[in-house]
mmCIF file with all atom_site columns, C-alpha atoms in Angstrom:
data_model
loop_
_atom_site.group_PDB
_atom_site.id
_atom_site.type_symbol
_atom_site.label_atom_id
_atom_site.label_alt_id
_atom_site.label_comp_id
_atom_site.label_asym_id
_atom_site.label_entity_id
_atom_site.label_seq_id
_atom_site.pdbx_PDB_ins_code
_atom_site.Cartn_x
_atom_site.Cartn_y
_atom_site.Cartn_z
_atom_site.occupancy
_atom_site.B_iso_or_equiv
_atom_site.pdbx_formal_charge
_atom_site.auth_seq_id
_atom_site.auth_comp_id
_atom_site.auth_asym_id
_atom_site.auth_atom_id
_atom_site.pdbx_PDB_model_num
ATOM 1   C CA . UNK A 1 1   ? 171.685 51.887 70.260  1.00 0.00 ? 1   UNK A CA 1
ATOM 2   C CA . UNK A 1 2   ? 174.650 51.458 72.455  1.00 0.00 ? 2   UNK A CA 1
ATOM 3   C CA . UNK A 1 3   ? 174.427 51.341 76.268  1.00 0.00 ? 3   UNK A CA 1
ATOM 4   C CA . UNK A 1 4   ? 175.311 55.027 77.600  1.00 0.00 ? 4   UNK A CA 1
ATOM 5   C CA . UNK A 1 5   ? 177.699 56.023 80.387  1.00 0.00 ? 5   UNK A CA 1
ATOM 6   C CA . UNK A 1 6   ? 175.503 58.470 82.022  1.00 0.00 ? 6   UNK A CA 1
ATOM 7   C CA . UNK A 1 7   ? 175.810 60.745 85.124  1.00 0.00 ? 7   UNK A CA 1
ATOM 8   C CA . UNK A 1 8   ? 173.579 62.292 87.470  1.00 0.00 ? 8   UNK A CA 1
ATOM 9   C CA . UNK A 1 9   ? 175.116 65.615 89.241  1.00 0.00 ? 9   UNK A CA 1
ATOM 10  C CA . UNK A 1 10  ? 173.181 67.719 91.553  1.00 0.00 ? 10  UNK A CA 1
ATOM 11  C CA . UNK A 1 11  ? 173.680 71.387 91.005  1.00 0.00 ? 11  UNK A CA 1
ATOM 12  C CA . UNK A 1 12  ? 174.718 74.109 93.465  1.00 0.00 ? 12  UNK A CA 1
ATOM 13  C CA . UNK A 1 13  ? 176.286 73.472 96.781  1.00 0.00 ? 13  UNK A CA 1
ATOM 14  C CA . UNK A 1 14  ? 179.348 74.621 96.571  1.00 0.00 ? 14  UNK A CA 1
ATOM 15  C CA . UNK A 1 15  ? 180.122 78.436 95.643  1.00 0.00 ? 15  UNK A CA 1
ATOM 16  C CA . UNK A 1 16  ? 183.032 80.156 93.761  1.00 0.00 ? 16  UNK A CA 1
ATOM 17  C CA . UNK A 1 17  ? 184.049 81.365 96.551  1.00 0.00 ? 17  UNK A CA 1
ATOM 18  C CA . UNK A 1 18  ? 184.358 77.900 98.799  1.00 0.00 ? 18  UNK A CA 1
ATOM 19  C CA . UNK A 1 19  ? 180.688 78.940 100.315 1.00 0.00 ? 19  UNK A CA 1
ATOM 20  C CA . UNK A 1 20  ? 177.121 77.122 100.942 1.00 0.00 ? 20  UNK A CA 1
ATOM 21  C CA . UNK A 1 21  ? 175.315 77.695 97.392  1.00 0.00 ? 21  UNK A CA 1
ATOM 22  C CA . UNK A 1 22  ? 171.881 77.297 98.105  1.00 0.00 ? 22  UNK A CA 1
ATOM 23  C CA . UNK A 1 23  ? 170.503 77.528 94.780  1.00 0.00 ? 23  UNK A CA 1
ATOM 24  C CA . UNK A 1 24  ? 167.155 79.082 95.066  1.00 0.00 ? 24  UNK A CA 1
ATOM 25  C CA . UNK A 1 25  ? 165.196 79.256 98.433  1.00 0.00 ? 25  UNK A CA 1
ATOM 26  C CA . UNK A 1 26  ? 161.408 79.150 99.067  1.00 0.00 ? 26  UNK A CA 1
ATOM 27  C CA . UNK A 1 27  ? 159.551 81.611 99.929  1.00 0.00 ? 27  UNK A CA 1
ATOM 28  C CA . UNK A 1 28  ? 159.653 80.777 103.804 1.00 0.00 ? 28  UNK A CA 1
ATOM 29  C CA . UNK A 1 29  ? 163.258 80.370 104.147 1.00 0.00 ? 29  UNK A CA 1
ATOM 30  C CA . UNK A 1 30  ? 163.084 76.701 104.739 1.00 0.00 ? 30  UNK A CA 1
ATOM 31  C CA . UNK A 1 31  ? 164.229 74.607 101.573 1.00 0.00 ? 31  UNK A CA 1
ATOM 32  C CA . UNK A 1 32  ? 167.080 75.152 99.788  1.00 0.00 ? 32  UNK A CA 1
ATOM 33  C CA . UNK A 1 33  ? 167.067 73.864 95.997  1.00 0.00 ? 33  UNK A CA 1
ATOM 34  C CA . UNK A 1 34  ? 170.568 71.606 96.580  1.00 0.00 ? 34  UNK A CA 1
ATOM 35  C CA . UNK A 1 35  ? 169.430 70.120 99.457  1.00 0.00 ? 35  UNK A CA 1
ATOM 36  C CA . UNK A 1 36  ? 166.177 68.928 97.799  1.00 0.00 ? 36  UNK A CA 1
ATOM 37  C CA . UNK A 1 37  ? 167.815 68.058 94.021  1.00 0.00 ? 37  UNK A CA 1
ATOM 38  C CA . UNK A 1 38  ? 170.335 65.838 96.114  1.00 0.00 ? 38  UNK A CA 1
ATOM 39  C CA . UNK A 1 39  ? 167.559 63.827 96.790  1.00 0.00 ? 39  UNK A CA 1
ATOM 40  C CA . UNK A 1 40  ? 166.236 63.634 93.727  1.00 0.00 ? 40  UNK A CA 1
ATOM 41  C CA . UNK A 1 41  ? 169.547 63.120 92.060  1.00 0.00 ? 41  UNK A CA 1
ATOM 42  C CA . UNK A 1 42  ? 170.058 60.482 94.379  1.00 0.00 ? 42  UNK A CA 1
ATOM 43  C CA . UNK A 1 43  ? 166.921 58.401 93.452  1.00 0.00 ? 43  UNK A CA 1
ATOM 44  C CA . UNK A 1 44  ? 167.683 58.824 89.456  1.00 0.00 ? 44  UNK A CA 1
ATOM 45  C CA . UNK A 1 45  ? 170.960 57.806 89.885  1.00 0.00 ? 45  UNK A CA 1
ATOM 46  C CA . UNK A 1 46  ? 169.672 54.410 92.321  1.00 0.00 ? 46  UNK A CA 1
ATOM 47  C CA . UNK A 1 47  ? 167.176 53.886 89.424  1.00 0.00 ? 47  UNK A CA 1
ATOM 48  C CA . UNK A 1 48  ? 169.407 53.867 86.478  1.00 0.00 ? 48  UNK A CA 1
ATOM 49  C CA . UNK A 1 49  ? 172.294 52.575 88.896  1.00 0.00 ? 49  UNK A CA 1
ATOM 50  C CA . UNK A 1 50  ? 174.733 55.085 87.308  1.00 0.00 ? 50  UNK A CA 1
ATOM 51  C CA . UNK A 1 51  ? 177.095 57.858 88.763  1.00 0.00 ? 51  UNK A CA 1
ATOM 52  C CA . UNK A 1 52  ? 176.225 60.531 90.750  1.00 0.00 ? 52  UNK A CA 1
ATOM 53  C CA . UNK A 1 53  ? 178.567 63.979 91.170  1.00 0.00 ? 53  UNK A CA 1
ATOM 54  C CA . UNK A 1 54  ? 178.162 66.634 93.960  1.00 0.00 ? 54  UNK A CA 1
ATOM 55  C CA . UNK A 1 55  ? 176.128 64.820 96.490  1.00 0.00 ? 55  UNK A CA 1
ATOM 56  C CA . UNK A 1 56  ? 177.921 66.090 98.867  1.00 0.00 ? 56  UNK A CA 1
ATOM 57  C CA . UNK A 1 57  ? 177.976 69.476 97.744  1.00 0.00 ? 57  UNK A CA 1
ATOM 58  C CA . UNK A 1 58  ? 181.723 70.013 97.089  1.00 0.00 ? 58  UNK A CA 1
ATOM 59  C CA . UNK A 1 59  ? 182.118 70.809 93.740  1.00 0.00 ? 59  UNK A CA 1
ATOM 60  C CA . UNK A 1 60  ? 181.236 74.696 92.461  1.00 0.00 ? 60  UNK A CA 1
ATOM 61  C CA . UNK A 1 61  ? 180.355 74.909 88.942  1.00 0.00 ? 61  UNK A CA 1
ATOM 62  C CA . UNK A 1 62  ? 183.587 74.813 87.365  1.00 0.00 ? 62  UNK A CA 1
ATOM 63  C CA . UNK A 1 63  ? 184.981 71.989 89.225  1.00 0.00 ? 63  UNK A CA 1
ATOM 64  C CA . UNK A 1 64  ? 181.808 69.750 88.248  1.00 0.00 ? 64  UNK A CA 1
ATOM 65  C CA . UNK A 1 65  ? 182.793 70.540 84.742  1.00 0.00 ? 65  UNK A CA 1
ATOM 66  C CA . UNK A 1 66  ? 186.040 69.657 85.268  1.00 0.00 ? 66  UNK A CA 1
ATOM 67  C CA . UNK A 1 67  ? 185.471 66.516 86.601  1.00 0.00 ? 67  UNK A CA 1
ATOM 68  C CA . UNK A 1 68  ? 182.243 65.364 83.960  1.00 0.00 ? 68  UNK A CA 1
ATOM 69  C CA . UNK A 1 69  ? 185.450 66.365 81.321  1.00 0.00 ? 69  UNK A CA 1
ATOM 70  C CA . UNK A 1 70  ? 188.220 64.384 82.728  1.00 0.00 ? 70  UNK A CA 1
ATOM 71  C CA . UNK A 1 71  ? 186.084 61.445 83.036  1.00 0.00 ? 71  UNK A CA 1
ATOM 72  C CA . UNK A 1 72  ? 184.001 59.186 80.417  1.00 0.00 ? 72  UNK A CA 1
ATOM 73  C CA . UNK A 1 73  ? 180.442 60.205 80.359  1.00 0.00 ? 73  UNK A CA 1
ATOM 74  C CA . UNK A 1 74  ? 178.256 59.763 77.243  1.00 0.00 ? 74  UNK A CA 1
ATOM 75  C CA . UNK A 1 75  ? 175.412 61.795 79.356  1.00 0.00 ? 75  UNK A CA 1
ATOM 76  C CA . UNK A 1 76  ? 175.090 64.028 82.100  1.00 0.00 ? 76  UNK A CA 1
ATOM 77  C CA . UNK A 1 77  ? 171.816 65.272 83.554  1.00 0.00 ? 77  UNK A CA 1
ATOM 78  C CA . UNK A 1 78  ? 172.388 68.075 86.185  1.00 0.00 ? 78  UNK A CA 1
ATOM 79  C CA . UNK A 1 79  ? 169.352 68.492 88.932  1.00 0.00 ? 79  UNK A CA 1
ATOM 80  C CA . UNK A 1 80  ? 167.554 71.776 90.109  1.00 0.00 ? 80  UNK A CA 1
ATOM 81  C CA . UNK A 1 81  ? 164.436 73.251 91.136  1.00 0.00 ? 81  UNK A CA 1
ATOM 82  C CA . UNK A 1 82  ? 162.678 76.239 89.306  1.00 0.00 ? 82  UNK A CA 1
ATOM 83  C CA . UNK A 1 83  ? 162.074 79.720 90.915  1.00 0.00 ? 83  UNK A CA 1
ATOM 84  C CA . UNK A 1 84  ? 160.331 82.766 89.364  1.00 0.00 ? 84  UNK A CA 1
ATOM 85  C CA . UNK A 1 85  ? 157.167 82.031 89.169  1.00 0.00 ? 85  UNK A CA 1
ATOM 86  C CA . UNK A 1 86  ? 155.625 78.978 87.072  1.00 0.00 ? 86  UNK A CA 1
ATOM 87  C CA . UNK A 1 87  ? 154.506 75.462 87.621  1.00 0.00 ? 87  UNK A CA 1
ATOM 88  C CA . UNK A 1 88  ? 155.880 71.904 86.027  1.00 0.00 ? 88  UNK A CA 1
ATOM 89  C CA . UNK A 1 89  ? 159.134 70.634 84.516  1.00 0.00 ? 89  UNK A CA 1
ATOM 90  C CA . UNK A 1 90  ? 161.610 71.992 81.742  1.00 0.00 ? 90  UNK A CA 1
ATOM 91  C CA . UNK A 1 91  ? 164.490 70.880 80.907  1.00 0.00 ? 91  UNK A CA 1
ATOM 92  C CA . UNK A 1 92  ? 167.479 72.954 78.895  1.00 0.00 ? 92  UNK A CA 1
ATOM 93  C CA . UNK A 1 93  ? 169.654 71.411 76.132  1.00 0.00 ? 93  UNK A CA 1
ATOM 94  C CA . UNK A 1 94  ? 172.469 71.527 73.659  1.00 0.00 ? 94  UNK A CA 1
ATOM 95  C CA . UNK A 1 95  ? 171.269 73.621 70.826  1.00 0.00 ? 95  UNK A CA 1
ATOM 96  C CA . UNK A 1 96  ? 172.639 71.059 68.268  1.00 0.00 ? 96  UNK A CA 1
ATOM 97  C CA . UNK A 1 97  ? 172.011 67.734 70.066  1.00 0.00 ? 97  UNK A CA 1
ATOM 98  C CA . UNK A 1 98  ? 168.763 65.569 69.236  1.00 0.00 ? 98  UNK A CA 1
ATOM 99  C CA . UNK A 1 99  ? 169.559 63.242 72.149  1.00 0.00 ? 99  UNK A CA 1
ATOM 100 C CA . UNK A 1 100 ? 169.232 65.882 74.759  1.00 0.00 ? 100 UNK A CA 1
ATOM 101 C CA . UNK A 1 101 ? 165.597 67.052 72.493  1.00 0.00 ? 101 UNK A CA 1
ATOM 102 C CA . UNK A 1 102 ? 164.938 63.670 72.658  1.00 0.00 ? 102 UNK A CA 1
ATOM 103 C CA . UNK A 1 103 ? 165.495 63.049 76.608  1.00 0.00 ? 103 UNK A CA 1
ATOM 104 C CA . UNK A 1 104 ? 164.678 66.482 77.643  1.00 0.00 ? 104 UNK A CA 1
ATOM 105 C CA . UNK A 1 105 ? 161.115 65.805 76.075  1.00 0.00 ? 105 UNK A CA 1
ATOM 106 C CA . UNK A 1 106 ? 160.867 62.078 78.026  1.00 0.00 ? 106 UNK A CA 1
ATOM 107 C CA . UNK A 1 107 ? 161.919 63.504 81.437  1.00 0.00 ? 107 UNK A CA 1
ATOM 108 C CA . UNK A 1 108 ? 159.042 66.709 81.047  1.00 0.00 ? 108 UNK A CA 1
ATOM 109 C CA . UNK A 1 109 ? 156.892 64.387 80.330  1.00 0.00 ? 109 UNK A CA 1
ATOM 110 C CA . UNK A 1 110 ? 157.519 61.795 82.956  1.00 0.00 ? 110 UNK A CA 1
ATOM 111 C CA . UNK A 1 111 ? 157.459 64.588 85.749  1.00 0.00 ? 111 UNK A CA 1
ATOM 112 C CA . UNK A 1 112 ? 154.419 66.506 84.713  1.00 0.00 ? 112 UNK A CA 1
ATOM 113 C CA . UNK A 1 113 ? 152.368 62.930 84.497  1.00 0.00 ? 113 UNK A CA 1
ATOM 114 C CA . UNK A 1 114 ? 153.700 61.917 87.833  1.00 0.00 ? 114 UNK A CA 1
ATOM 115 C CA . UNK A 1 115 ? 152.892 64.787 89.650  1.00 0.00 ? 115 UNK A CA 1
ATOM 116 C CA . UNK A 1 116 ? 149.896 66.119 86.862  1.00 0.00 ? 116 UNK A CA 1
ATOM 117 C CA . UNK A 1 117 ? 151.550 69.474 86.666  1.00 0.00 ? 117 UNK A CA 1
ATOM 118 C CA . UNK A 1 118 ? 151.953 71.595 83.387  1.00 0.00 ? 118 UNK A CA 1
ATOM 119 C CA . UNK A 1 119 ? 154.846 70.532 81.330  1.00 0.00 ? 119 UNK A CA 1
ATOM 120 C CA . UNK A 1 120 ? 156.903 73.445 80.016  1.00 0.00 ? 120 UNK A CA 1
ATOM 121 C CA . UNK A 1 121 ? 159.338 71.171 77.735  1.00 0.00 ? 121 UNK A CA 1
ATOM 122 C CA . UNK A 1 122 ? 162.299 70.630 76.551  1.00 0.00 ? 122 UNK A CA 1
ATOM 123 C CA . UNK A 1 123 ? 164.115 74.114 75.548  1.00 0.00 ? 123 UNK A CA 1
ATOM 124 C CA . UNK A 1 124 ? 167.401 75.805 74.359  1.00 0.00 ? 124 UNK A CA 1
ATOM 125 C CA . UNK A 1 125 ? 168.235 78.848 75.971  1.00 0.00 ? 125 UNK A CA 1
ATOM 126 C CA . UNK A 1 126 ? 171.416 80.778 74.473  1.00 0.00 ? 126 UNK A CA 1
ATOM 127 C CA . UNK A 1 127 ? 173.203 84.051 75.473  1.00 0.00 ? 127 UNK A CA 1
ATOM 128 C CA . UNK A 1 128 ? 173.698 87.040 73.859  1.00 0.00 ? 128 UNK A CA 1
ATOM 129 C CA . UNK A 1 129 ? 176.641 85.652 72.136  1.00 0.00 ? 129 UNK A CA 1
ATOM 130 C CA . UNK A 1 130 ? 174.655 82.612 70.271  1.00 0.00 ? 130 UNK A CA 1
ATOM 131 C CA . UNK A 1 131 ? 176.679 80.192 72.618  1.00 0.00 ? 131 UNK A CA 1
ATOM 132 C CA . UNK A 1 132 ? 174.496 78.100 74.835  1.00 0.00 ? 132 UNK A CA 1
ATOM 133 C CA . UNK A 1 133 ? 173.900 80.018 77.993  1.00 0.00 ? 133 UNK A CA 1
ATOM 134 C CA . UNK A 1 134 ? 174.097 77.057 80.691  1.00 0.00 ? 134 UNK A CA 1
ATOM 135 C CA . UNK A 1 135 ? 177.919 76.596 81.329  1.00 0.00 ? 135 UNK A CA 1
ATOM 136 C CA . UNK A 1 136 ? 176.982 72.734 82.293  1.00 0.00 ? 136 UNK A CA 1
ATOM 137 C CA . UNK A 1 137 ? 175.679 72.297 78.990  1.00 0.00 ? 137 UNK A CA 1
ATOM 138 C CA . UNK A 1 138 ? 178.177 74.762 77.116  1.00 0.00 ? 138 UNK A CA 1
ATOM 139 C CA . UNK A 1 139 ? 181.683 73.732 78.502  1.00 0.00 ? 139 UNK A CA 1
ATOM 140 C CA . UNK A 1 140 ? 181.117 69.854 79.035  1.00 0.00 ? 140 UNK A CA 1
ATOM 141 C CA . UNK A 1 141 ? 182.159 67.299 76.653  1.00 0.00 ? 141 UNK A CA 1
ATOM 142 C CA . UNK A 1 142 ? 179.271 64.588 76.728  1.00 0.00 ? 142 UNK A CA 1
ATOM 143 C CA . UNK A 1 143 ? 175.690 65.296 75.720  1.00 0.00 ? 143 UNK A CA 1
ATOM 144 C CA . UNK A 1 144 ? 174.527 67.297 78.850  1.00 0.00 ? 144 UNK A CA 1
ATOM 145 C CA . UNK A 1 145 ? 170.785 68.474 80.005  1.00 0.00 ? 145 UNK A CA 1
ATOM 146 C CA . UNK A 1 146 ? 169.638 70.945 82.902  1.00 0.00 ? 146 UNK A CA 1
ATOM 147 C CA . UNK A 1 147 ? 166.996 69.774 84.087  1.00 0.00 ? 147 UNK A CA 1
ATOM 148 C CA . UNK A 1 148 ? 164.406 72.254 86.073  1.00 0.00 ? 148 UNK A CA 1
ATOM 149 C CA . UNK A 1 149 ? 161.965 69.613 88.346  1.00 0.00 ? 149 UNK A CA 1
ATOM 150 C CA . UNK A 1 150 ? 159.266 71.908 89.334  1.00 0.00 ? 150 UNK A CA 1
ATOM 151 C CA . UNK A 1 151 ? 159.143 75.660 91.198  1.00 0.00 ? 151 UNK A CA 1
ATOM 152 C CA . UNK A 1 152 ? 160.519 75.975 95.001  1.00 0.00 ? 152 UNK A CA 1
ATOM 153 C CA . UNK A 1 153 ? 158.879 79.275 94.753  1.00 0.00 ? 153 UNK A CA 1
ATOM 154 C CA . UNK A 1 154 ? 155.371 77.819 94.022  1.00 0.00 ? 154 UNK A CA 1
ATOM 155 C CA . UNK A 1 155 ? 153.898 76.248 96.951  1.00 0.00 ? 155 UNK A CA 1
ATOM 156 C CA . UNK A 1 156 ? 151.632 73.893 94.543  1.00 0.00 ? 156 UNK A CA 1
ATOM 157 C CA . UNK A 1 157 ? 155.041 72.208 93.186  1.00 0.00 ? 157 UNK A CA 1
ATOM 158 C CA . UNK A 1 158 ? 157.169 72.733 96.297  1.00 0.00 ? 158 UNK A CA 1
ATOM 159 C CA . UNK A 1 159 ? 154.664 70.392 98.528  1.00 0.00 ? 159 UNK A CA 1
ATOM 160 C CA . UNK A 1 160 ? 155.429 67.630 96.142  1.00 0.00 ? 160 UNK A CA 1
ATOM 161 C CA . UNK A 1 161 ? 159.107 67.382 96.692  1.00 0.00 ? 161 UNK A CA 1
ATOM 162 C CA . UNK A 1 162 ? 159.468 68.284 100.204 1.00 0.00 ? 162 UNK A CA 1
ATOM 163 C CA . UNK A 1 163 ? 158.986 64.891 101.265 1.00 0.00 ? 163 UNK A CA 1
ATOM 164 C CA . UNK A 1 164 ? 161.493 61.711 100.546 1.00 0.00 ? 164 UNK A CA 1
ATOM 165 C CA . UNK A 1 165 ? 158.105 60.195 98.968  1.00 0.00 ? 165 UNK A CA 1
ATOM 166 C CA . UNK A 1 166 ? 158.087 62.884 96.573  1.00 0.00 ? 166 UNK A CA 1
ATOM 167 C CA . UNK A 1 167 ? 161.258 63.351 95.581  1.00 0.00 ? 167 UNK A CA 1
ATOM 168 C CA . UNK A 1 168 ? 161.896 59.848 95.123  1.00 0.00 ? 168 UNK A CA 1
ATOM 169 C CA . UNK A 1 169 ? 158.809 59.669 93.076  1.00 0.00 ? 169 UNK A CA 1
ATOM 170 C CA . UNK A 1 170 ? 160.600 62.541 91.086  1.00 0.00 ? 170 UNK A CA 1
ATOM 171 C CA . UNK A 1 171 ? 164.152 61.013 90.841  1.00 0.00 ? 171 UNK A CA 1
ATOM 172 C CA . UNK A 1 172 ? 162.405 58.101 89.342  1.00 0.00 ? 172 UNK A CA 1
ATOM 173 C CA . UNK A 1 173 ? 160.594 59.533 87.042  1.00 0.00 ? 173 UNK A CA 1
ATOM 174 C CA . UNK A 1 174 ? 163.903 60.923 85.750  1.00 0.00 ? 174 UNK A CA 1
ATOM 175 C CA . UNK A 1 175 ? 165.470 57.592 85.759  1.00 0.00 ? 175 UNK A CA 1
ATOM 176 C CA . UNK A 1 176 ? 162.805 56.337 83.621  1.00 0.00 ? 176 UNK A CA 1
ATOM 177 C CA . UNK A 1 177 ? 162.747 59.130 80.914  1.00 0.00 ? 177 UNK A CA 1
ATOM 178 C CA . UNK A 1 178 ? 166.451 58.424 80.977  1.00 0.00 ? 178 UNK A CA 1
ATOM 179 C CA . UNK A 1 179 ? 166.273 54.744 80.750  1.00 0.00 ? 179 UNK A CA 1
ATOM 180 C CA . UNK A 1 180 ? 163.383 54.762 78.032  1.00 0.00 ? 180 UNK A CA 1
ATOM 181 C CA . UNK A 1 181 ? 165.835 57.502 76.322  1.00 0.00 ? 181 UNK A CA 1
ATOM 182 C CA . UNK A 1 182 ? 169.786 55.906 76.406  1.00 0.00 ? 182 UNK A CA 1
ATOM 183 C CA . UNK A 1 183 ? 169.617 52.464 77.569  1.00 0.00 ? 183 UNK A CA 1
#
């Protein structure tokens, strides 16, 4: 298999409307999902020493899709934490696409041993329309997965990442699903 051009982008930050997009908030107020998939993000992308998008939070939805289309990405993995309720990793792919099956399955099971949580798997999730309902994974040209780390609404998974130990022990558990996966 041929060495992949992948890319690591953190989700939320920036909003539609030039606003802070939080993503989902615990249940205290105190973390924000970007601020802790940043992290995360950041230590996959160190691992696999590949690309990472929207670090710094300045790129709303549409503009990250811009951007992973004008560029030449054979992967993209966009970071996020859960909410509503639940426990472990899942990760969303292209309805047609064994490679994100394939990696979406690695990186459950990568998290969920690290942090010996429930995995929830790798999934498809389409709209009402039959069209994948993540635009990330819907509008992008490369292979693209969302992946969900673990709940910021369950205080169980949301003690794991709130530290830099934990979410580096995260990140690299991506980077080695990915690794293992594409490279």
């Amino acid at each position: 298999m041929a060495k992949k051009k992948i890319c690591i982008i953190v989700g939320h930050g920036k909003s539609d409307t030039g606003g802070y997009d939080s993503g989902a908030v615990s249940l205290d107020g105190r973390y924000h999902e970007f601020r802790i998939a940043r992290e995360i993000a950041k230590y996959a992308s160190d691992y696999l020493g590949c690309d990472i998008m929207n670090y710094e939070g300045n790129l709303n939805l549409h503009q990250r899709i811009k951007a992973v289309n004008a560029a030449d990405y054979d992967f993209i993995a966009e970071v996020h934490l859960n909410a509503g309720g639940g426990t472990g990793p899942e990760v969303y792919y292209y309805h047609g696409s064994p490679t994100g099956l394939k990696t979406g399955k690695a990186i459950c099971k990568e998290i969920a041993s690290e942090f010996s949580v429930r995995n929830r798997g790798a999934k498809v999730k389409l709209g009402k329309n039959g069209k994948d309902y993540f635009a990330i994974i819907r509008d992008t040209r490369p292979t693209a997965i969302l992946i969900e780390t673990l709940f910021i609404d369950r205080i169980s998974d949301l003690t794991k990442l709130t530290s830099a130990e934990g979410q580096k022990r995260c990140g690299q558990a991506i980077g080695r699903a990915l690794k293992n996966t594409l490279l």
